[in-house]
Amino acid sequence: MNRLLSFLFHQGVLDEQFLQLQQLQDETSPNFVSEVVNIYFHESEKLLRNLRALLMERELMDYKKMGIDLNQLMGSSSSIGAKRVTNVCVAFRVATEQNNRVGCFRALEMLEHEYCYLKNKLHELFQIEQQRDLAAGVRYPVQN
Amino acid sequence: MGMAKDNQFHVLAVDDSIIDRMLIERLLKTSSFQVTAVDSATKALKFLGLVEDVASEIHQDVDVNLIITDYCMPGMTGYDLLRKVKESKSFKDIPVVIMSSENVPSRINRCLEEGAEEFFLKPVQQSDVNKLKPHLLKSRVKEEQEQPINN
């Protein structure tokens, strides 16, 4: 495990589920992790935009709709091993169940922050792996 | 399209989350299962050839050995799908496994009582998928005992 990944585990940003993802990657599915993660990014950003739009409603806030979007975000975050993002989703969901507008705002801010951090770190991780694979390709000729 | 390959078991996976669908499909394929993944219970019923009107239930060439479905889905839930499968003549003996991100004992019991073989908490692990083969082998043996003549 490389140092960045160790660090992310240590910080609780990622959990064992991310390792599961890596274990599912092999010669038959060599880009599995990045495929899943890229879809996760795409989906999450859409959900985060939805949540922000719902919170921006001046009048009646649709806490139920927020809860639905949160469940989706929570589920996919948990599925890729994004532990801190998942945990913030849980707290956010509690705030929606309590119709706590201020709590929801705070949770969304935290969620956006954690998501950004995760995305940056995962990009870094993929870059490191790419460079390592390139280096390995140079050092060791392809063997059949 | 629906025929199971010779010795491979064919699993029908149902989940509205694209990420979870990718995961379960990968998990199943690495365990040498043939997989068909759909994003709704309605599509699952369509794939099986089970439509709303039970009278028009046609026995297709579809050969599904196990159904694994998410519990919480918009429209028809995994629980509804479980019930429909267990109520059908052609498919009631197919093992059904439920997945859920929520650990709700009453939900788990309901599903098991309705005939689900297993209930997996998400995220589903390799160790969960390893539990499927015994159910499949048991079904295959039962199938062979009940229908000695194949078409």
PDB file of C-alpha atoms in Angstrom, chain A residues 17 20-21 24 26 28-29 32 35-36 39-40 43 76 78-80 93, chain B residues 16-20 22-23 26-27 30 101-102 122-127:
ATOM      1  CA  GLN A  17     -14.367  -1.107   1.308  1.00  0.00           C
ATOM      2  CA  GLN A  20     -12.363  -4.424  -1.707  1.00  0.00           C
ATOM      3  CA  LEU A  21     -12.698  -2.297  -4.821  1.00  0.00           C
ATOM      4  CA  LEU A  24     -11.917  -6.545  -7.718  1.00  0.00           C
ATOM      5  CA  ASP A  26      -7.516  -7.437 -12.330  1.00  0.00           C
ATOM      6  CA  THR A  28      -9.974  -8.763 -17.005  1.00  0.00           C
ATOM      7  CA  SER A  29     -11.102  -5.465 -15.507  1.00  0.00           C
ATOM      8  CA  PHE A  32     -12.386  -1.072 -12.465  1.00  0.00           C
ATOM      9  CA  GLU A  35     -14.395   3.526 -13.601  1.00  0.00           C
ATOM     10  CA  VAL A  36     -16.415   3.164 -10.430  1.00  0.00           C
ATOM     11  CA  ILE A  39     -19.115   7.430 -11.920  1.00  0.00           C
ATOM     12  CA  TYR A  40     -19.235   8.138  -8.196  1.00  0.00           C
ATOM     13  CA  GLU A  43     -23.307  11.098  -9.503  1.00  0.00           C
ATOM     14  CA  SER A  76     -22.687   5.108  -3.031  1.00  0.00           C
ATOM     15  CA  SER A  78     -20.301   3.705   1.553  1.00  0.00           C
ATOM     16  CA  SER A  79     -19.977   1.403  -1.447  1.00  0.00           C
ATOM     17  CA  ILE A  80     -16.689   2.935  -2.531  1.00  0.00           C
ATOM     18  CA  ARG A  93     -29.818  12.983   7.362  1.00  0.00           C
TER      19      ARG A  93
ATOM     20  CA  ASP B  16     -31.235   1.018  -8.917  1.00  0.00           C
ATOM     21  CA  SER B  17     -27.795   2.350  -7.903  1.00  0.00           C
ATOM     22  CA  ILE B  18     -25.380   2.188 -10.809  1.00  0.00           C
ATOM     23  CA  ILE B  19     -22.372   1.950  -8.510  1.00  0.00           C
ATOM     24  CA  ASP B  20     -23.848  -0.908  -6.518  1.00  0.00           C
ATOM     25  CA  MET B  22     -21.189  -2.357 -10.979  1.00  0.00           C
ATOM     26  CA  LEU B  23     -19.937  -3.727  -7.684  1.00  0.00           C
ATOM     27  CA  ARG B  26     -17.945  -7.540 -10.586  1.00  0.00           C
ATOM     28  CA  LEU B  27     -18.197  -9.539  -7.359  1.00  0.00           C
ATOM     29  CA  THR B  30     -15.027 -12.892 -10.203  1.00  0.00           C
ATOM     30  CA  SER B 101     -27.791  -0.647   3.402  1.00  0.00           C
ATOM     31  CA  GLU B 102     -30.013  -0.464   6.488  1.00  0.00           C
ATOM     32  CA  LYS B 122     -24.305  -3.338   2.031  1.00  0.00           C
ATOM     33  CA  PRO B 123     -21.617  -2.881   1.018  1.00  0.00           C
ATOM     34  CA  VAL B 124     -21.735  -6.505  -0.101  1.00  0.00           C
ATOM     35  CA  GLN B 125     -18.465  -8.384   0.400  1.00  0.00           C
ATOM     36  CA  GLN B 126     -16.740 -11.256  -1.338  1.00  0.00           C
ATOM     37  CA  SER B 127     -17.490 -13.343   1.757  1.00  0.00           C
TER      38      SER B 127
END
